[in-house]
Amino acid sequence: MLQPIIDSRAITHLKKLLAEARNIVITCHLSPDGDALGSTLALCRVLRKMGKDAHVVYPDQLPRSLQFLPAIQDAVIYSKSQVRGGFLVRNADLIFCLDFNTLKRIDKLAEVVEKSRAPRVLVDHHLDPDDIFAVKISFPHLSSTCEVVYRLLYEMALLHHIDTEVAQCLYLGMMTDTGNFTYSSEYPEIYEIVAQLMRYSINKQWLYNMALNTFSEDSLRLQGYAMSEKMEVFPEAGAALITLTANELERFHYAKGDTEGLVNKPLCSPRVQWVMFLREDPDKIKVSCRSQGDFSVSDICAKYFGGGGHKNAAGGDFFGTMDEAVAVFHQLVADIAAAQRTEQ
Ligand code: 5GP
Ligand code: MN
């Protein structure tokens, strides 16, 4: 038995909003990952089974590695189909915002979502959500939005709508946001949920292989290059840096998703407590950080890169050159090393 954790007023309010809504839009953050895709697709399928006209609208393109997910072809990608996406949002009676805490995270879609008359429902696990939601279901200490969606279905007595497809989607997000149950999963109840999902005959091994263990040869070579030629370790600050410029990415025919997981690799070294990965995208330098233990990379991403995330996994953007972004990292390393020397 799971302990109910969602505020009963939030459940009552959501039930009322759901009863009144016919057209529902579900969205999630830019560059959706396994948790964002799994939670949106699972919720959409459940809402459709409840007789709702539900649609998933993604802000931008999906990673190649997760295109195998059921019903993903059916979703609208706003950066490619603004007319259709805009229509669905404007026409919605209810908008679910999954796996993000601030409208900044949905890029250009934010404008339409902000203007919409529909109440917004947040289902998420990031710190400090915006105050723009009619219903806020946010649990930063939980593994994933997929876990929050499962708990929501459980507490709203909607589990009978779960089938193999929904269960696979929910398992996917729990698996990817915990690095296959390595981090953010140190509490027994998460395994009770996994046990319950297993009853729907999900293919765990297939999901793992498809989502976390399939890379193109270009991607494998790019990752090999990044580790061998581009990783720098700064033991005095327990830090590692990986940078990939646009030219380097192009050399390996980079496609979205090709560097997924790369930022975790330096943590294998006992000398590395936190990692920053800087990737030169067409419009910005994408910052991605990981850490272990008490070192908070979400503070760093919030302070220097206008971003955030979780204590051990966070990201942000840098609008400037790669050299300037690297200079910010070097300054951080110098500050941390100096602070550590003072402590000793
Ligand atoms: P990743 O490094 O895998 O892109 O993201 C790791 C975590 O940081 C995710 O939970 C993601 O939601 C968060 N994150 C990544 N980029 C950003 C960003 O630009 N802004 C904020 N607020 N969070 C981010
Ligand atoms: Mn997530």
Short mmCIF file of C-alpha atoms and ligand atoms in Angstrom, two decimals:
data_model
loop_
_atom_site.label_atom_id
_atom_site.label_comp_id
_atom_site.label_asym_id
_atom_site.label_seq_id
_atom_site.Cartn_x
_atom_site.Cartn_y
_atom_site.Cartn_z
CA MET A 1 0.00 0.00 0.00
CA LEU A 2 1.31 3.45 -0.95
CA GLN A 3 1.01 6.28 1.54
CA PRO A 4 -1.19 9.03 0.05
CA ILE A 5 0.92 12.20 -0.23
CA ILE A 6 -1.09 14.58 -2.43
CA ASP A 7 -3.08 17.33 -0.72
CA SER A 8 -6.73 16.27 -0.71
CA ARG A 9 -7.80 19.81 -1.73
CA ALA A 10 -5.62 19.54 -4.84
CA ILE A 11 -7.24 16.20 -5.69
CA THR A 12 -10.75 17.58 -5.21
CA HIS A 13 -9.97 20.67 -7.29
CA LEU A 14 -8.41 18.58 -10.06
CA LYS A 15 -11.40 16.21 -10.13
CA LYS A 16 -13.69 19.20 -10.61
CA LEU A 17 -11.52 20.67 -13.39
CA LEU A 18 -11.37 17.29 -15.11
CA ALA A 19 -15.12 16.81 -14.91
CA GLU A 20 -15.64 20.19 -16.61
CA ALA A 21 -12.96 19.76 -19.29
CA ARG A 22 -13.32 18.17 -22.68
CA ASN A 23 -10.29 19.47 -24.62
CA ILE A 24 -7.07 18.90 -22.74
CA VAL A 25 -3.49 19.75 -23.67
CA ILE A 26 -0.49 18.18 -22.00
CA THR A 27 2.95 19.71 -22.36
CA CYS A 28 6.44 19.38 -20.90
CA HIS A 29 9.86 21.04 -21.03
CA LEU A 30 12.03 21.82 -24.05
CA SER A 31 14.26 18.97 -25.29
CA PRO A 32 12.06 16.41 -23.59
CA ASP A 33 13.78 13.50 -21.87
CA GLY A 34 12.45 10.06 -20.90
CA ASP A 35 10.56 11.42 -17.90
CA ALA A 36 8.94 14.26 -19.84
CA LEU A 37 7.95 11.98 -22.73
CA GLY A 38 6.86 9.07 -20.53
CA SER A 39 4.70 11.19 -18.23
CA THR A 40 2.99 13.17 -21.02
CA LEU A 41 2.22 10.10 -23.16
CA ALA A 42 1.00 8.07 -20.18
CA LEU A 43 -1.29 10.84 -18.94
CA CYS A 44 -2.61 11.49 -22.45
CA ARG A 45 -3.54 7.84 -22.90
CA VAL A 46 -5.30 7.72 -19.54
CA LEU A 47 -7.25 10.92 -20.28
CA ARG A 48 -8.33 9.55 -23.67
CA LYS A 49 -9.55 6.37 -21.96
CA MET A 50 -11.59 8.65 -19.72
CA GLY A 51 -13.26 10.02 -22.85
CA LYS A 52 -11.33 13.29 -23.04
CA ASP A 53 -10.05 14.88 -26.22
CA ALA A 54 -6.44 14.98 -24.99
CA HIS A 55 -3.37 16.00 -26.99
CA VAL A 56 0.31 16.21 -26.22
CA VAL A 57 2.03 19.37 -27.50
CA TYR A 58 5.85 19.35 -27.23
CA PRO A 59 7.76 22.65 -27.42
CA ASP A 60 10.43 21.28 -29.77
CA GLN A 61 11.83 18.19 -31.42
CA LEU A 62 12.16 14.85 -29.69
CA PRO A 63 15.41 12.93 -29.22
CA ARG A 64 15.99 10.20 -31.80
CA SER A 65 16.63 7.64 -29.04
CA LEU A 66 13.07 7.90 -27.71
CA GLN A 67 11.13 7.87 -30.97
CA PHE A 68 10.21 4.24 -30.35
CA LEU A 69 7.64 5.22 -27.70
CA PRO A 70 4.02 4.30 -28.37
CA ALA A 71 1.79 7.09 -29.70
CA ILE A 72 4.66 9.55 -29.99
CA GLN A 73 3.92 10.12 -33.70
CA ASP A 74 0.55 11.42 -32.67
CA ALA A 75 1.97 14.30 -30.60
CA VAL A 76 2.25 17.84 -31.97
CA ILE A 77 5.66 19.51 -32.08
CA TYR A 78 5.10 23.25 -31.65
CA SER A 79 8.37 24.37 -33.28
CA LYS A 80 7.28 22.50 -36.45
CA SER A 81 3.47 22.90 -36.26
CA GLN A 82 2.75 26.24 -34.65
CA VAL A 83 -0.71 26.59 -36.18
CA ARG A 84 -1.96 23.21 -34.97
CA GLY A 85 -0.16 23.48 -31.61
CA GLY A 86 -1.43 27.02 -31.08
CA PHE A 87 -4.97 25.98 -31.95
CA LEU A 88 -4.92 23.06 -29.50
CA VAL A 89 -3.65 25.24 -26.65
CA ARG A 90 -6.10 28.10 -27.35
CA ASN A 91 -8.95 25.61 -27.61
CA ALA A 92 -8.03 23.75 -24.41
CA ASP A 93 -10.24 23.74 -21.31
CA LEU A 94 -7.37 22.44 -19.20
CA ILE A 95 -3.59 22.39 -19.61
CA PHE A 96 -1.34 19.91 -17.83
CA CYS A 97 2.26 21.11 -17.36
CA LEU A 98 4.49 18.12 -16.74
CA ASP A 99 8.12 17.87 -15.65
CA PHE A 100 8.93 21.59 -15.51
CA ASN A 101 8.53 24.32 -12.91
CA THR A 102 8.63 27.57 -14.86
CA LEU A 103 7.15 28.67 -18.20
CA LYS A 104 10.65 29.66 -19.35
CA ARG A 105 11.24 25.93 -19.82
CA ILE A 106 8.71 25.62 -22.65
CA ASP A 107 10.26 28.33 -24.81
CA LYS A 108 7.95 29.86 -27.45
CA LEU A 109 5.02 27.72 -26.35
CA ALA A 110 4.98 29.79 -23.12
CA GLU A 111 3.32 32.74 -24.88
CA VAL A 112 0.27 30.71 -25.95
CA VAL A 113 0.04 28.83 -22.66
CA GLU A 114 0.22 32.10 -20.76
CA LYS A 115 -2.55 33.70 -22.85
CA SER A 116 -4.83 30.68 -22.69
CA ARG A 117 -7.95 30.94 -20.56
CA ALA A 118 -7.60 27.31 -19.44
CA PRO A 119 -6.57 26.52 -15.88
CA ARG A 120 -3.05 25.06 -15.62
CA VAL A 121 -2.24 21.95 -13.62
CA LEU A 122 1.37 21.35 -12.60
CA VAL A 123 2.59 17.79 -12.08
CA ASP A 124 6.31 17.90 -11.42
CA HIS A 125 9.35 17.18 -9.26
CA HIS A 126 11.51 20.31 -9.71
CA LEU A 127 12.25 22.83 -6.95
CA ASP A 128 10.49 26.22 -6.69
CA PRO A 129 7.59 26.06 -9.16
CA ASP A 130 6.12 29.33 -10.52
CA ASP A 131 2.91 30.67 -9.01
CA ILE A 132 0.83 30.36 -12.16
CA PHE A 133 -0.94 27.05 -11.61
CA ALA A 134 -4.53 26.46 -10.52
CA VAL A 135 -3.45 23.10 -9.12
CA LYS A 136 0.13 22.44 -8.05
CA ILE A 137 1.21 18.83 -7.57
CA SER A 138 4.95 19.13 -7.02
CA PHE A 139 7.22 16.71 -5.16
CA PRO A 140 10.90 17.63 -5.55
CA HIS A 141 12.03 14.74 -3.34
CA LEU A 142 10.50 12.14 -5.69
CA SER A 143 12.40 10.40 -8.48
CA SER A 144 10.45 11.62 -11.47
CA THR A 145 7.30 13.18 -12.83
CA CYS A 146 6.30 9.69 -13.97
CA GLU A 147 6.27 8.59 -10.34
CA VAL A 148 4.13 11.62 -9.42
CA VAL A 149 1.71 10.74 -12.27
CA TYR A 150 1.45 7.16 -10.99
CA ARG A 151 0.73 8.41 -7.48
CA LEU A 152 -1.84 10.84 -8.86
CA LEU A 153 -3.65 8.05 -10.72
CA TYR A 154 -3.52 5.95 -7.56
CA GLU A 155 -4.87 8.68 -5.31
CA MET A 156 -7.58 9.65 -7.82
CA ALA A 157 -8.67 5.98 -8.10
CA LEU A 158 -7.78 5.88 -11.81
CA LEU A 159 -5.40 2.91 -11.78
CA HIS A 160 -7.88 0.85 -13.81
CA HIS A 161 -6.93 2.98 -16.85
CA ILE A 162 -3.35 1.75 -16.73
CA ASP A 163 -2.44 -0.77 -19.42
CA THR A 164 0.90 -2.07 -20.69
CA GLU A 165 1.50 1.05 -22.78
CA VAL A 166 0.84 3.44 -19.90
CA ALA A 167 2.93 1.30 -17.55
CA GLN A 168 5.87 1.23 -19.99
CA CYS A 169 5.76 5.03 -20.30
CA LEU A 170 5.67 5.53 -16.52
CA TYR A 171 8.45 3.01 -15.93
CA LEU A 172 10.55 4.69 -18.61
CA GLY A 173 10.57 8.06 -16.83
CA MET A 174 11.32 6.53 -13.45
CA MET A 175 14.17 4.56 -15.01
CA THR A 176 15.73 7.43 -16.98
CA ASP A 177 15.46 10.06 -14.22
CA THR A 178 17.20 7.74 -11.73
CA GLY A 179 19.93 6.47 -14.08
CA ASN A 180 18.28 3.04 -14.07
CA PHE A 181 17.52 3.29 -10.32
CA THR A 182 20.99 4.42 -9.28
CA TYR A 183 20.28 7.90 -7.83
CA SER A 184 17.13 9.72 -6.60
CA SER A 185 15.65 6.34 -5.73
CA GLU A 186 16.78 5.65 -2.17
CA TYR A 187 13.36 5.00 -0.66
CA PRO A 188 11.37 1.77 -0.54
CA GLU A 189 8.11 3.05 -2.04
CA ILE A 190 9.61 3.62 -5.48
CA TYR A 191 10.14 -0.15 -5.72
CA GLU A 192 6.54 -0.78 -4.66
CA ILE A 193 5.49 1.32 -7.65
CA VAL A 194 7.93 -0.55 -9.89
CA ALA A 195 6.47 -3.84 -8.60
CA GLN A 196 2.97 -2.60 -9.43
CA LEU A 197 4.02 -1.53 -12.92
CA MET A 198 5.65 -4.92 -13.52
CA ARG A 199 2.18 -6.49 -13.19
CA TYR A 200 1.24 -4.88 -16.53
CA SER A 201 3.79 -7.07 -18.38
CA ILE A 202 6.16 -4.25 -19.20
CA ASN A 203 9.35 -5.23 -21.01
CA LYS A 204 11.94 -3.71 -18.69
CA GLN A 205 14.99 -4.96 -20.52
CA TRP A 206 13.72 -3.72 -23.88
CA LEU A 207 12.98 -0.29 -22.41
CA TYR A 208 16.46 -0.12 -20.89
CA ASN A 209 18.11 -1.09 -24.15
CA MET A 210 16.05 1.30 -26.26
CA ALA A 211 16.25 4.31 -23.95
CA LEU A 212 19.62 4.07 -22.26
CA ASN A 213 21.75 1.67 -24.19
CA THR A 214 21.24 2.39 -27.89
CA PHE A 215 23.53 4.86 -29.67
CA SER A 216 24.40 5.44 -33.30
CA GLU A 217 28.00 4.78 -34.32
CA ASP A 218 28.50 8.53 -34.79
CA SER A 219 27.30 9.09 -31.25
CA LEU A 220 29.60 6.38 -29.84
CA ARG A 221 32.57 7.94 -31.65
CA LEU A 222 31.61 11.42 -30.47
CA GLN A 223 31.41 10.20 -26.87
CA GLY A 224 34.77 8.42 -27.22
CA TYR A 225 36.31 11.61 -28.60
CA ALA A 226 34.79 13.71 -25.81
CA MET A 227 36.16 11.42 -23.10
CA SER A 228 39.58 10.97 -24.61
CA GLU A 229 40.28 14.45 -25.97
CA LYS A 230 37.91 16.86 -24.25
CA MET A 231 37.55 15.83 -20.60
CA GLU A 232 39.61 17.87 -18.15
CA VAL A 233 39.81 17.01 -14.46
CA PHE A 234 40.42 19.57 -11.70
CA PRO A 235 41.02 17.47 -8.57
CA GLU A 236 41.55 20.56 -6.37
CA ALA A 237 37.84 21.34 -6.83
CA GLY A 238 36.61 17.76 -7.40
CA ALA A 239 35.50 18.94 -10.84
CA ALA A 240 35.53 17.79 -14.44
CA LEU A 241 34.71 19.71 -17.60
CA ILE A 242 33.75 18.49 -21.07
CA THR A 243 33.26 20.94 -23.93
CA LEU A 244 32.05 20.23 -27.45
CA THR A 245 32.04 23.03 -30.02
CA ALA A 246 29.68 23.25 -32.98
CA ASN A 247 32.56 22.24 -35.30
CA GLU A 248 33.31 19.15 -33.24
CA LEU A 249 29.64 18.17 -33.16
CA GLU A 250 29.39 18.59 -36.90
CA ARG A 251 32.43 16.37 -37.45
CA PHE A 252 30.47 13.51 -35.81
CA HIS A 253 27.17 14.36 -37.58
CA TYR A 254 25.59 15.29 -34.27
CA ALA A 255 21.87 14.72 -33.83
CA LYS A 256 19.78 15.60 -30.80
CA GLY A 257 20.26 13.01 -28.05
CA ASP A 258 23.72 11.90 -29.22
CA THR A 259 25.42 13.24 -26.08
CA GLU A 260 22.76 11.90 -23.68
CA GLY A 261 24.44 10.42 -20.60
CA LEU A 262 27.90 11.76 -21.48
CA VAL A 263 27.87 14.23 -18.58
CA ASN A 264 27.61 11.34 -16.08
CA LYS A 265 30.75 9.55 -17.24
CA PRO A 266 33.43 11.63 -15.42
CA LEU A 267 31.71 10.83 -12.10
CA CYS A 268 33.15 7.31 -12.49
CA SER A 269 36.47 8.78 -11.37
CA PRO A 270 36.81 8.91 -7.56
CA ARG A 271 38.48 12.32 -8.01
CA VAL A 272 35.36 13.83 -9.57
CA GLN A 273 32.48 15.06 -7.43
CA TRP A 274 30.82 17.27 -10.01
CA VAL A 275 30.86 17.69 -13.78
CA MET A 276 30.01 20.44 -16.22
CA PHE A 277 29.33 19.69 -19.88
CA LEU A 278 29.19 22.63 -22.30
CA ARG A 279 27.72 21.99 -25.74
CA GLU A 280 27.67 24.67 -28.42
CA ASP A 281 24.13 24.65 -29.86
CA PRO A 282 23.14 26.98 -32.74
CA ASP A 283 21.69 29.68 -30.46
CA LYS A 284 23.45 29.18 -27.13
CA ILE A 285 25.84 27.10 -25.08
CA LYS A 286 23.81 24.37 -23.38
CA VAL A 287 25.05 23.72 -19.86
CA SER A 288 24.51 20.36 -18.24
CA CYS A 289 25.81 19.42 -14.79
CA ARG A 290 25.92 16.36 -12.56
CA SER A 291 27.22 15.77 -9.06
CA GLN A 292 27.19 13.24 -6.30
CA GLY A 293 26.61 13.66 -2.59
CA ASP A 294 25.86 17.04 -1.08
CA PHE A 295 27.39 19.18 -3.82
CA SER A 296 24.51 21.07 -5.45
CA VAL A 297 24.83 21.73 -9.16
CA SER A 298 21.33 23.20 -9.29
CA ASP A 299 22.64 26.19 -7.25
CA ILE A 300 25.46 26.68 -9.79
CA CYS A 301 23.10 26.44 -12.76
CA ALA A 302 20.64 28.87 -11.19
CA LYS A 303 23.32 31.41 -10.21
CA TYR A 304 25.45 31.44 -13.37
CA PHE A 305 23.33 30.01 -16.17
CA GLY A 306 19.73 31.09 -15.51
CA GLY A 307 18.71 27.48 -15.03
CA GLY A 308 18.15 24.95 -12.27
CA GLY A 309 17.00 21.37 -11.88
CA HIS A 310 17.87 19.05 -9.03
CA LYS A 311 20.73 18.94 -6.53
CA ASN A 312 22.62 16.26 -8.46
CA ALA A 313 21.40 16.93 -12.03
CA ALA A 314 20.83 20.41 -13.39
CA GLY A 315 21.20 22.54 -16.48
CA GLY A 316 21.03 26.01 -17.90
CA ASP A 317 21.95 28.20 -20.87
CA PHE A 318 24.90 30.48 -21.56
CA PHE A 319 24.54 33.24 -24.13
CA GLY A 320 28.11 34.00 -25.18
CA THR A 321 31.11 32.22 -26.66
CA MET A 322 32.44 28.84 -25.57
CA ASP A 323 35.58 30.56 -24.23
CA GLU A 324 33.47 32.83 -22.04
CA ALA A 325 31.48 29.87 -20.70
CA VAL A 326 34.72 28.02 -19.95
CA ALA A 327 35.98 31.14 -18.12
CA VAL A 328 32.92 30.99 -15.82
CA PHE A 329 33.72 27.34 -15.09
CA HIS A 330 37.39 28.14 -14.35
CA GLN A 331 36.38 30.91 -11.96
CA LEU A 332 34.06 28.48 -10.17
CA VAL A 333 36.84 25.92 -9.87
CA ALA A 334 39.19 28.56 -8.46
CA ASP A 335 36.55 29.70 -5.92
CA ILE A 336 35.76 26.15 -4.81
CA ALA A 337 39.44 25.21 -4.53
CA ALA A 338 40.10 28.36 -2.45
CA ALA A 339 37.13 27.62 -0.19
CA GLN A 340 38.34 24.06 0.32
CA ARG A 341 41.87 25.27 1.18
CA THR A 342 40.39 27.61 3.81
CA GLU A 343 38.34 24.78 5.31
CA GLN A 344 41.41 22.56 5.72
P1 5GP B 1 20.06 17.59 -18.51
O1 5GP B 1 21.44 17.87 -18.04
O2 5GP B 1 19.80 16.12 -18.60
O3 5GP B 1 19.69 18.35 -19.72
O4 5GP B 1 19.09 18.13 -17.38
C1 5GP B 1 19.24 17.71 -16.05
C2 5GP B 1 18.18 18.36 -15.18
O5 5GP B 1 18.33 19.76 -15.20
C3 5GP B 1 16.76 18.08 -15.63
O6 5GP B 1 15.99 17.82 -14.48
C4 5GP B 1 16.29 19.34 -16.28
O7 5GP B 1 14.95 19.54 -16.07
C5 5GP B 1 17.15 20.41 -15.61
N1 5GP B 1 17.52 21.43 -16.61
C6 5GP B 1 18.24 21.24 -17.74
N2 5GP B 1 18.37 22.39 -18.44
C7 5GP B 1 17.71 23.34 -17.72
C8 5GP B 1 17.47 24.74 -17.92
O8 5GP B 1 17.90 25.35 -18.90
N3 5GP B 1 16.73 25.37 -16.97
C9 5GP B 1 16.25 24.72 -15.86
N4 5GP B 1 15.53 25.43 -14.97
N5 5GP B 1 16.45 23.41 -15.65
C10 5GP B 1 17.17 22.72 -16.55
MN MN B 2 11.98 14.68 -14.63
#
